[in-house]
PDB file of C-alpha atoms in Angstrom:
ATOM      1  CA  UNK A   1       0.000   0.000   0.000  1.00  0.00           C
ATOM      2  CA  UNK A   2       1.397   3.102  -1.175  1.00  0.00           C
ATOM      3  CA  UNK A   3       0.617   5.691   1.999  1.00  0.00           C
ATOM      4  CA  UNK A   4      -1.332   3.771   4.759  1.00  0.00           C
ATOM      5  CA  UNK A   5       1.169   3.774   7.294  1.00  0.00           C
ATOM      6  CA  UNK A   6      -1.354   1.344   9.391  1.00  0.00           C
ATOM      7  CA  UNK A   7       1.176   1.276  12.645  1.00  0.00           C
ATOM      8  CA  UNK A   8       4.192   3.778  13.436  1.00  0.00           C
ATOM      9  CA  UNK A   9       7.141   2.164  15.568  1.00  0.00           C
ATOM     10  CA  UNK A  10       9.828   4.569  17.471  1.00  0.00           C
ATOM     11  CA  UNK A  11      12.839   3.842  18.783  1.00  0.00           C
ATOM     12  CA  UNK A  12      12.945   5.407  22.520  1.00  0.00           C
ATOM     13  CA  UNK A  13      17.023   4.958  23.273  1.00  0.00           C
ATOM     14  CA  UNK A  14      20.200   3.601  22.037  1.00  0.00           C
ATOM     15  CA  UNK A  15      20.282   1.841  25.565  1.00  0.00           C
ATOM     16  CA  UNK A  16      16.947   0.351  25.431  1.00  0.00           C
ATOM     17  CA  UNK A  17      17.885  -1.515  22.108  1.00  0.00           C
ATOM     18  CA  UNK A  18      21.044  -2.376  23.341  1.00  0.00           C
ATOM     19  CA  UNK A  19      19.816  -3.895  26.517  1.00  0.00           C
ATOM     20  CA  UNK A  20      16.636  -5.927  24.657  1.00  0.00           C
ATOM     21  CA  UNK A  21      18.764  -6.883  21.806  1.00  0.00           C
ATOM     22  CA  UNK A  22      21.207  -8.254  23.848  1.00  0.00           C
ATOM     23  CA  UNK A  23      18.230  -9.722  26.658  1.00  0.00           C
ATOM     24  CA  UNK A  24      16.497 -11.310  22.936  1.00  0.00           C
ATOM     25  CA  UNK A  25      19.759 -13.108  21.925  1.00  0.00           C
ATOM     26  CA  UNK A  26      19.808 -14.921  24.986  1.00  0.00           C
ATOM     27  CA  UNK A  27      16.349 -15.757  25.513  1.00  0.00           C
ATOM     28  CA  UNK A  28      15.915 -14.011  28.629  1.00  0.00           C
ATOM     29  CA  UNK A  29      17.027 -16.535  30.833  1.00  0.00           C
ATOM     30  CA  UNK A  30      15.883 -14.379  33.753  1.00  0.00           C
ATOM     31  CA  UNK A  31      12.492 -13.181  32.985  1.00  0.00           C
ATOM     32  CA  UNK A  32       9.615 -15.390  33.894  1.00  0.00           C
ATOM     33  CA  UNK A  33      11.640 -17.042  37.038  1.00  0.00           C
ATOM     34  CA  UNK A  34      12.559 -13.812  39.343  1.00  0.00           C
ATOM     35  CA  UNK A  35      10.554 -11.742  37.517  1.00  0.00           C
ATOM     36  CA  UNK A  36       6.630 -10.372  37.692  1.00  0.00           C
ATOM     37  CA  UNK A  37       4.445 -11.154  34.621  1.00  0.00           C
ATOM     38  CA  UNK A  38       3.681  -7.669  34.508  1.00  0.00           C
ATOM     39  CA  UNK A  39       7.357  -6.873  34.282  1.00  0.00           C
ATOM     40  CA  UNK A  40       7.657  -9.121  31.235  1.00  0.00           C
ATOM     41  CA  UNK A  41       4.916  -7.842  29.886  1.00  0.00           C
ATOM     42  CA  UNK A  42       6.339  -3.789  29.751  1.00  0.00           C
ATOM     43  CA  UNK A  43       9.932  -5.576  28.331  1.00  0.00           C
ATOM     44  CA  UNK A  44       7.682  -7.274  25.821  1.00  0.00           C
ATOM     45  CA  UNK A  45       5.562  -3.880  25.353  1.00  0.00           C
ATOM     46  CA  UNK A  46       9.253  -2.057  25.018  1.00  0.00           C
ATOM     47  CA  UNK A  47      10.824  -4.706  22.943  1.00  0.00           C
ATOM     48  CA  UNK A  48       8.151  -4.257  20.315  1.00  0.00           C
ATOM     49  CA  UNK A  49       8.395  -0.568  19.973  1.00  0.00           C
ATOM     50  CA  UNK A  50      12.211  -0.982  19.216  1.00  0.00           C
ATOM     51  CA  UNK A  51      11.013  -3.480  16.059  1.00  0.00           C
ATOM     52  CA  UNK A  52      12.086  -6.606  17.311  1.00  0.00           C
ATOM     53  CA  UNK A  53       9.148  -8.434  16.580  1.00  0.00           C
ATOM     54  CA  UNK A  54      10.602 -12.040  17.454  1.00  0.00           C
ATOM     55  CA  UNK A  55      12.015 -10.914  20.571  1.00  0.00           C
ATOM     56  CA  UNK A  56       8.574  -9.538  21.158  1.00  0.00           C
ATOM     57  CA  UNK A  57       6.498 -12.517  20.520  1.00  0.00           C
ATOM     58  CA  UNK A  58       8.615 -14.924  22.601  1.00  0.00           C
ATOM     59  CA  UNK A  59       8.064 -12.699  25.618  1.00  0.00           C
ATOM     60  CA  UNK A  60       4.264 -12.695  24.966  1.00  0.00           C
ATOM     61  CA  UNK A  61       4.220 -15.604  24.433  1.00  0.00           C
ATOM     62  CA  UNK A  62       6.211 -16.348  28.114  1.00  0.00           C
ATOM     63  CA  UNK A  63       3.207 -14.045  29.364  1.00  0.00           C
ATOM     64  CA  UNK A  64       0.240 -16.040  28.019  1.00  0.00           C
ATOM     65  CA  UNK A  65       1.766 -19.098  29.469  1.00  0.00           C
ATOM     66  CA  UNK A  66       1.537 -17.358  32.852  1.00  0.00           C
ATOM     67  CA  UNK A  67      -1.937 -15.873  32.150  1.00  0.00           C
ATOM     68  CA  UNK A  68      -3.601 -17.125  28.999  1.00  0.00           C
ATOM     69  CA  UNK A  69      -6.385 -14.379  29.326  1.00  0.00           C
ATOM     70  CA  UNK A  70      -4.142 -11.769  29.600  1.00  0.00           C
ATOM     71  CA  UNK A  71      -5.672  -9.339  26.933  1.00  0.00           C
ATOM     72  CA  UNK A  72      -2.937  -6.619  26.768  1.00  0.00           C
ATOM     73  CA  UNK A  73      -0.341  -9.893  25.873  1.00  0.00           C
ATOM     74  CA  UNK A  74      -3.011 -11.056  22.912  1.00  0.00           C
ATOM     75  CA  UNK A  75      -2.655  -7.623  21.305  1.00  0.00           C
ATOM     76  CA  UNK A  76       0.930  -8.028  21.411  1.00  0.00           C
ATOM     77  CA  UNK A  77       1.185 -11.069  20.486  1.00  0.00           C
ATOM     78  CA  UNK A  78      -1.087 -10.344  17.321  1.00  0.00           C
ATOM     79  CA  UNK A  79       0.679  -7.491  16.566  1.00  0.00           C
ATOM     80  CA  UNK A  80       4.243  -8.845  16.362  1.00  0.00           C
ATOM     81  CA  UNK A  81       3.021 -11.994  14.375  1.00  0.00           C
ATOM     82  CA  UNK A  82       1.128  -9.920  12.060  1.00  0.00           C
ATOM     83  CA  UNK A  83       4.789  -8.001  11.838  1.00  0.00           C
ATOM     84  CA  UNK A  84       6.506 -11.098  11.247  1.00  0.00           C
ATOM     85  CA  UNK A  85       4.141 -12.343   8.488  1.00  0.00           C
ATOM     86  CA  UNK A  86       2.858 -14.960  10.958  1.00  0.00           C
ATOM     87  CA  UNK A  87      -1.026 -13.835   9.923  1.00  0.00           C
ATOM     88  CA  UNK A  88      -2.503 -17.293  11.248  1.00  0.00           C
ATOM     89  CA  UNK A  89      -1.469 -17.160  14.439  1.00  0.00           C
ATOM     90  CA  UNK A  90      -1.809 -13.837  14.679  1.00  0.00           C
ATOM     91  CA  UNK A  91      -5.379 -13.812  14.216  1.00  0.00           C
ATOM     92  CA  UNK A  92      -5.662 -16.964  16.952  1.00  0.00           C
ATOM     93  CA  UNK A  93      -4.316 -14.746  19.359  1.00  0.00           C
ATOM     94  CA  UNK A  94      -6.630 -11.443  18.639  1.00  0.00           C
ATOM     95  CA  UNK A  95      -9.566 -13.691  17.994  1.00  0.00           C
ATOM     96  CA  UNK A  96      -8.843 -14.582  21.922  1.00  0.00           C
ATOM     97  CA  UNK A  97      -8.627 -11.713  22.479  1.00  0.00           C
ATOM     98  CA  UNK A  98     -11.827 -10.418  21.127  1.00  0.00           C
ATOM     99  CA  UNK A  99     -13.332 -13.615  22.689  1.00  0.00           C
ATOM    100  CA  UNK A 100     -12.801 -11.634  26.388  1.00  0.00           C
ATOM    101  CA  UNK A 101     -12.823  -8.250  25.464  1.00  0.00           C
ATOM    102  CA  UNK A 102     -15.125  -7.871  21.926  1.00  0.00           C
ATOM    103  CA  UNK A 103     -15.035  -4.088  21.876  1.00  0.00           C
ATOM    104  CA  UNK A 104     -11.529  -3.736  22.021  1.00  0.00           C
ATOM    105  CA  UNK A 105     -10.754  -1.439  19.161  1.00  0.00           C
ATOM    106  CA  UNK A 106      -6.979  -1.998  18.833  1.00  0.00           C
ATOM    107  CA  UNK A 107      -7.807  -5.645  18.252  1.00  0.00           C
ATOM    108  CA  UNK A 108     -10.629  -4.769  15.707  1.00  0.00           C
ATOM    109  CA  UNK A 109      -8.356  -2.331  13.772  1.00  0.00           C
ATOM    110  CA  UNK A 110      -5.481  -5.152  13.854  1.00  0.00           C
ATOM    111  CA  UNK A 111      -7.613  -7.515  12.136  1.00  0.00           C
ATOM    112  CA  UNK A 112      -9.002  -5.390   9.373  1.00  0.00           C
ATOM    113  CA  UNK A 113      -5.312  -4.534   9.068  1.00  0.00           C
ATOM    114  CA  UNK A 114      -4.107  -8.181   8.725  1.00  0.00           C
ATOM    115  CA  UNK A 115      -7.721  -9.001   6.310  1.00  0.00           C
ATOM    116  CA  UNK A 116      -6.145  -6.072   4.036  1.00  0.00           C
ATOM    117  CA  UNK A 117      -2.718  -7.777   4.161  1.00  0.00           C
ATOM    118  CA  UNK A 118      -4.749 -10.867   2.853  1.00  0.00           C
ATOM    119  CA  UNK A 119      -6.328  -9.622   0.203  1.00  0.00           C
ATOM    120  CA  UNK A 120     -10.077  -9.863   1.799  1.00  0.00           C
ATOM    121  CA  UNK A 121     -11.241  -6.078   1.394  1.00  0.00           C
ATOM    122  CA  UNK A 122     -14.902  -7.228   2.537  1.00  0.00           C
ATOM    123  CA  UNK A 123     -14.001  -9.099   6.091  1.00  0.00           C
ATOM    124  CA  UNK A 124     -11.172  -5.758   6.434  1.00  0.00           C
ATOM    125  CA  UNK A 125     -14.205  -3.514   6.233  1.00  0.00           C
ATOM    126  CA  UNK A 126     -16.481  -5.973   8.728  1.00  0.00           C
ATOM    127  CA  UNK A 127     -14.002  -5.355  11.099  1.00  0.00           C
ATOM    128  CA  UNK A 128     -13.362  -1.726  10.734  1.00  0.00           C
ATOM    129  CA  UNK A 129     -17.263  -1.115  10.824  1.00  0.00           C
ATOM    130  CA  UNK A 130     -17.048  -2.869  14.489  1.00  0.00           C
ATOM    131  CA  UNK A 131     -14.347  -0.698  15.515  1.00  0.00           C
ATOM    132  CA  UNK A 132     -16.539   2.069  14.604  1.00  0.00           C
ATOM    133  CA  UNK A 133     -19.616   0.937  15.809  1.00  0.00           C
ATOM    134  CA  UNK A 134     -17.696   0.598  19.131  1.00  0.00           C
ATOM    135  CA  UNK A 135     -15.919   4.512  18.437  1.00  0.00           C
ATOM    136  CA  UNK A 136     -17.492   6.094  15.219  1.00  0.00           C
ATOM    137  CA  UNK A 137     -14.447   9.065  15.422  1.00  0.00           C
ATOM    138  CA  UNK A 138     -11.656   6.440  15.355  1.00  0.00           C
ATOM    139  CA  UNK A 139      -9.048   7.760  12.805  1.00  0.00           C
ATOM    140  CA  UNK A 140      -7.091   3.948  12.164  1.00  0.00           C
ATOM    141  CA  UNK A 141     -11.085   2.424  11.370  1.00  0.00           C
ATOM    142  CA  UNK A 142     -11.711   5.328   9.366  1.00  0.00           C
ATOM    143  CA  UNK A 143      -8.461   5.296   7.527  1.00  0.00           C
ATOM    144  CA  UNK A 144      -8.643   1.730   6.996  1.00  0.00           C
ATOM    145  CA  UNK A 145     -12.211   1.294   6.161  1.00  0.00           C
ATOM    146  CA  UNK A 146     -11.668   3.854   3.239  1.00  0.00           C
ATOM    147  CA  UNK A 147      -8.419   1.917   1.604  1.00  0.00           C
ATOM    148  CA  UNK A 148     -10.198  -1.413   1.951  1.00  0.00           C
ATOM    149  CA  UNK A 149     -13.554   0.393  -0.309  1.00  0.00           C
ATOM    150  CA  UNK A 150     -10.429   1.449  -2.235  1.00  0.00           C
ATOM    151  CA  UNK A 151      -8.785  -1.523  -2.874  1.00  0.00           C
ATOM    152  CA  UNK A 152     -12.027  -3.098  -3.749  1.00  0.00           C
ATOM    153  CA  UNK A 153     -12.704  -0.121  -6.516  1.00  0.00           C
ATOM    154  CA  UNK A 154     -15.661   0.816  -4.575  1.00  0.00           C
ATOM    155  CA  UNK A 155     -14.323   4.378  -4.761  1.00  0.00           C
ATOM    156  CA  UNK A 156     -17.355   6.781  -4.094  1.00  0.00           C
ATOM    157  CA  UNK A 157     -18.375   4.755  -1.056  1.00  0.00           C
ATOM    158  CA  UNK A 158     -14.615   5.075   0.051  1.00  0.00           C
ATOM    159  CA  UNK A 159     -14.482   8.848  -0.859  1.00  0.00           C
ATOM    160  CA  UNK A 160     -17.711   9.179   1.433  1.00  0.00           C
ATOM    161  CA  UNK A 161     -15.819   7.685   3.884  1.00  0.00           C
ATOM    162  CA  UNK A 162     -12.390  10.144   3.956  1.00  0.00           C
ATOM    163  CA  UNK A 163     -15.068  12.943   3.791  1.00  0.00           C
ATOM    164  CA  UNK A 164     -16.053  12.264   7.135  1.00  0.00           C
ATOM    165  CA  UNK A 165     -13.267  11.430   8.641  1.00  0.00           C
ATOM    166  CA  UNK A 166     -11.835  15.176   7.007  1.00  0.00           C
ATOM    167  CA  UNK A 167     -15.047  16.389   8.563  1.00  0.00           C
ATOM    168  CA  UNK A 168     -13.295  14.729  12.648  1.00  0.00           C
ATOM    169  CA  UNK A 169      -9.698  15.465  11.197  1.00  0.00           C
ATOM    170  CA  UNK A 170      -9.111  17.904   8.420  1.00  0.00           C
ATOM    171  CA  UNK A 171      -5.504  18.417   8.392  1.00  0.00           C
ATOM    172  CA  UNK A 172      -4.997  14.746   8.693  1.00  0.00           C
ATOM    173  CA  UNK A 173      -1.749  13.890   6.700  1.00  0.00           C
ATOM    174  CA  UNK A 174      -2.784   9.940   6.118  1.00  0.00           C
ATOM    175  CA  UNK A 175      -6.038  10.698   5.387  1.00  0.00           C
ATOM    176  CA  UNK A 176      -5.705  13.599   2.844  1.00  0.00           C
ATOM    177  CA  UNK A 177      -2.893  11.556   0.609  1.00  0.00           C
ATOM    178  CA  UNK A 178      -5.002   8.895   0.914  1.00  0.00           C
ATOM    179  CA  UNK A 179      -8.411  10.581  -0.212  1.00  0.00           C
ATOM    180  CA  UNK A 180      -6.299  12.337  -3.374  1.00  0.00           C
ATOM    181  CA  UNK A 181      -5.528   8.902  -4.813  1.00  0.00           C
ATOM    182  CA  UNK A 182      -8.820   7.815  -4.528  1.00  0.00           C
ATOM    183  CA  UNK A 183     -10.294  10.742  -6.325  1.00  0.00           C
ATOM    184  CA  UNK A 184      -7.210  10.124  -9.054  1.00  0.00           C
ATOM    185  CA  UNK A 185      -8.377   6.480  -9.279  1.00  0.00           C
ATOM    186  CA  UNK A 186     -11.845   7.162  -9.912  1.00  0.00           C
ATOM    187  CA  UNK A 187     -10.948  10.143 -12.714  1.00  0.00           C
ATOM    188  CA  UNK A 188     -10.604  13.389 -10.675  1.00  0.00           C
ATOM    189  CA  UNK A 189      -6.947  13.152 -11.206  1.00  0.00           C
ATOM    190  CA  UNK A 190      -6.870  17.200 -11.217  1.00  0.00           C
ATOM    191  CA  UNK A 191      -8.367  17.174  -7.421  1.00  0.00           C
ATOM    192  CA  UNK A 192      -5.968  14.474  -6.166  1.00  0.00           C
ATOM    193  CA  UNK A 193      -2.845  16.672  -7.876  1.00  0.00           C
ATOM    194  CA  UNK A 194      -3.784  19.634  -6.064  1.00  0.00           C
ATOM    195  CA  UNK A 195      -4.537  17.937  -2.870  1.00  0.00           C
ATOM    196  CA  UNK A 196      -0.776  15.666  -3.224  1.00  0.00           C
ATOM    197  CA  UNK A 197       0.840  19.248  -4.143  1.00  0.00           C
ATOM    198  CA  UNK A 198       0.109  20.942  -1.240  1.00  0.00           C
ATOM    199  CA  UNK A 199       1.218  17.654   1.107  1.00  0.00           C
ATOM    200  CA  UNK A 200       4.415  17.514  -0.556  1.00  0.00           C
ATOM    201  CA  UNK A 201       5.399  21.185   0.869  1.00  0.00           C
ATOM    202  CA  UNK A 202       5.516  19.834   4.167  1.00  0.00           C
ATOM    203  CA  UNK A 203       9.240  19.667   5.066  1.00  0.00           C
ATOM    204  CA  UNK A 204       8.555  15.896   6.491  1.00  0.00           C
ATOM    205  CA  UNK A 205       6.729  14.609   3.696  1.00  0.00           C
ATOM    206  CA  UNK A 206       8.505  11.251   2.725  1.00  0.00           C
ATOM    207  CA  UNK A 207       9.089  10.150  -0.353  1.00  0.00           C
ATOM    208  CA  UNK A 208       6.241   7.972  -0.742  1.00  0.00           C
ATOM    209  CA  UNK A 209       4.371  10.892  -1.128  1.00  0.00           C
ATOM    210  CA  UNK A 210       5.963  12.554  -3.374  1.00  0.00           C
ATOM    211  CA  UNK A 211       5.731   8.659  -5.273  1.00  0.00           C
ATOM    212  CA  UNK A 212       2.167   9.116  -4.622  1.00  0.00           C
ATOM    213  CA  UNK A 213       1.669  12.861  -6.891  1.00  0.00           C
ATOM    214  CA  UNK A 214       3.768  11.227  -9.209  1.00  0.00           C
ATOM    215  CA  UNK A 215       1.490   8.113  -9.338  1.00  0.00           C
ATOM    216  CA  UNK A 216      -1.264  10.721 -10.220  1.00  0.00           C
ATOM    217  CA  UNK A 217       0.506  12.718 -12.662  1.00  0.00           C
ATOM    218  CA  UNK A 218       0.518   9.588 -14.534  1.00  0.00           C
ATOM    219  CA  UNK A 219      -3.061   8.696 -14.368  1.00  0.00           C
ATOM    220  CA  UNK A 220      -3.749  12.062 -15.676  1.00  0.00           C
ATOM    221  CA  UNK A 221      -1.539  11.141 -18.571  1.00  0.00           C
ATOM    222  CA  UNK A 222       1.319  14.089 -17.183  1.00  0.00           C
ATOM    223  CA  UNK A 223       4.164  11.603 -17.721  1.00  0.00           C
ATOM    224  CA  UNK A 224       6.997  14.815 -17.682  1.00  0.00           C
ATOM    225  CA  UNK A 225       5.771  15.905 -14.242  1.00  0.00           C
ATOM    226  CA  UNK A 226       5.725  12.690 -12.559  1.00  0.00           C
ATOM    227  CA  UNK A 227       9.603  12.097 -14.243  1.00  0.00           C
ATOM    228  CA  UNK A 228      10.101  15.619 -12.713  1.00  0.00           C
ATOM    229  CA  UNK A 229       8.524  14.676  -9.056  1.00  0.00           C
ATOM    230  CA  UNK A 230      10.415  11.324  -9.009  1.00  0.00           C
ATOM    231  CA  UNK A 231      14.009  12.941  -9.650  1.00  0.00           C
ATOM    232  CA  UNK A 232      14.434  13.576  -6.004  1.00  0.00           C
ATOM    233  CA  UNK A 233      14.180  10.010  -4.863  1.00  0.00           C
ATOM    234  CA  UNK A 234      14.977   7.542  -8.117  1.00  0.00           C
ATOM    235  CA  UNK A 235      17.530   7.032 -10.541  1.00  0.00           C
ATOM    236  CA  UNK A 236      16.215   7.300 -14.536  1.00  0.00           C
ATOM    237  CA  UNK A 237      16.279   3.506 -14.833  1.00  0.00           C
ATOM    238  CA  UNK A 238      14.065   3.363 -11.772  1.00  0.00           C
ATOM    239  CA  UNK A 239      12.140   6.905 -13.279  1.00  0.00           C
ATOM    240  CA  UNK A 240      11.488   4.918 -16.570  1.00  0.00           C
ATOM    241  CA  UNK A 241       9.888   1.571 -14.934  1.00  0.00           C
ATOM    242  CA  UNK A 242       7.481   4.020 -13.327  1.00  0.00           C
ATOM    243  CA  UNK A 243       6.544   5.783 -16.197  1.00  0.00           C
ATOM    244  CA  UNK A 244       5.407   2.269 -17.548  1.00  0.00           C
ATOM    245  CA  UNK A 245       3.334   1.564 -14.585  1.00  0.00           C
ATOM    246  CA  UNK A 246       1.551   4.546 -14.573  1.00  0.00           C
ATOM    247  CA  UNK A 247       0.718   3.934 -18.104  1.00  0.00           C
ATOM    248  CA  UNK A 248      -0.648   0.524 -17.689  1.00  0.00           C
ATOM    249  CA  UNK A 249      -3.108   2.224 -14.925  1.00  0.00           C
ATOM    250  CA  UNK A 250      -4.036   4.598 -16.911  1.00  0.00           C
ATOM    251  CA  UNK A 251      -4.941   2.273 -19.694  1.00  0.00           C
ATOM    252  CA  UNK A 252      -7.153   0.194 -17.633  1.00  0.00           C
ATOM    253  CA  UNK A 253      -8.476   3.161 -16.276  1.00  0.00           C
ATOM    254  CA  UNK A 254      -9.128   4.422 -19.576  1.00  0.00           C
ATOM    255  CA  UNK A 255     -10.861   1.367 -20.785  1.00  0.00           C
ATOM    256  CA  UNK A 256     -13.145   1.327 -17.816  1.00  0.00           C
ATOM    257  CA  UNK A 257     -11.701  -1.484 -15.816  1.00  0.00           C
ATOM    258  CA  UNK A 258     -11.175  -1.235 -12.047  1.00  0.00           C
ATOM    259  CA  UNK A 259      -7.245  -0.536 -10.211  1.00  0.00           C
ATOM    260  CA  UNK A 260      -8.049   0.112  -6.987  1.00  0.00           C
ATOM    261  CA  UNK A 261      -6.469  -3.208  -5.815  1.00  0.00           C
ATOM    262  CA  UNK A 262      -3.279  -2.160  -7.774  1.00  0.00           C
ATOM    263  CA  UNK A 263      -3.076   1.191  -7.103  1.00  0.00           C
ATOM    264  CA  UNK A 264      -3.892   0.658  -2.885  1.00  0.00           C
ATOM    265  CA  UNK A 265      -2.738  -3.186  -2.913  1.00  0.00           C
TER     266      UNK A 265
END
């Protein structure tokens, strides 16, 4: 997906990492013995904020041994498995967790994530809707209720969708890239340039975004301003293989045939 950031990690200190990476490569032969679940449970917490994902999941999973109902370690556990690529299990663990707390809207938005991930727009948007029905103002069910209509080419009922959540959250970075290629996608390639033009002013605009104007440019058939936008971040090899894409897209486009799943997929 080209600008749904669906989670954000940080990094909190070079000591943290130091300490967990080293604690992970060992297996943390004290925690569990000595050691409170809870306090395994905020090194888990920690260790998956750094991005160790395996480290994280084998503490979890020392917590759930200790406490299989332990709701904040069933998040975690989902989370770091979805990370890995390890969808399966972790949908056993957030379908747990759901099982003891079913309005849980981390859980709810983790799933539609990891539906997305496989390809199943329809159960992704089940899931968001239940996040919302739970919190209708939530800006990660929003968000990823409208790429799932996306991806499915069911762009007007996604654009309805950004247009309320604009209506909660109107400077919203996510949801304003977001909502321009859906508009480009469905033909209004001139409202999603001028939406993607004034995002990419922001000094901390990554270059996905600026990938994302170009993307647009190219629908609209503008193939010297998207080489133009691209400069910054590609070399001309990498320019040219772009230009290609967008052309493809725009055919299909052209010819009536639907690219949300390429385009947000």
């Amino acid at each position: 997906m080209r600008s749904v950031p669906f989670s954000t990690r940080h990094i909190r200190s070079v000591c943290l990492l130091l300490c967990l990476g080293a604690c992970a490569g060992q297996n943390l032969p004290g925690i569990g013995r000595g050691d409170t679940t809870g306090s395994t449970l905020q090194i888990a917490q920690a260790t998956e904020k750094s991005g160790d994902y395996a480290g994280a999941a084998k503490l979890y999973e020392r917590v759930l041994s200790a406490d299989p109902n332990n709701t904040a370690a069933l998040l975690g556990a989902g989370e770091s498995y979805a990370a890995l690529g390890q969808t399966l299990r972790a949908e056993s663990a957030l379908m747990r967790g759901l099982q003891l707390q079913p309005n849980n809207i981390l859980m709810l938005n983790q799933l539609g994530r990891i539906k997305f991930v496989e390809h199943d727009g329809p159960s992704a948007v089940a899931y968001f809707d239940k996040a919302l029905s739970v919190d209708q103002r939530n800006v990660s069910a929003l968000t990823g209720k409208a790429v799932a209509l996306d991806y499915q080419s069911q762009h007007t009922a996604a654009q309805r969708v950004y247009q309320q959540a604009l209506r909660l959250y109107p400077t919203n970075f996510i949801l304003l890239s977001n909502y321009a290629l859906s508009l480009a996608s469905s033909g209004q390639q001139e409202k999603g340039i001028a939406i993607l033009q004034d995002l990419i002013r922001d000094p901390n605009a990554a270059p996905h975004v600026r990938g994302n104007l170009a993307l647009v440019y190219g629908l609209a058939g503008r193939d010297e301003d998207a080489r133009a936008t691209l400069k910054t971040d590609m070399s001309a090899a990498k320019i040219e293989e772009n230009i290609g894409v967008y052309r493809a897209l725009r055919h299909l486009m052209l010819e009536g045939k639907p690219i949300g799943a390429l385009v947000f997929g």
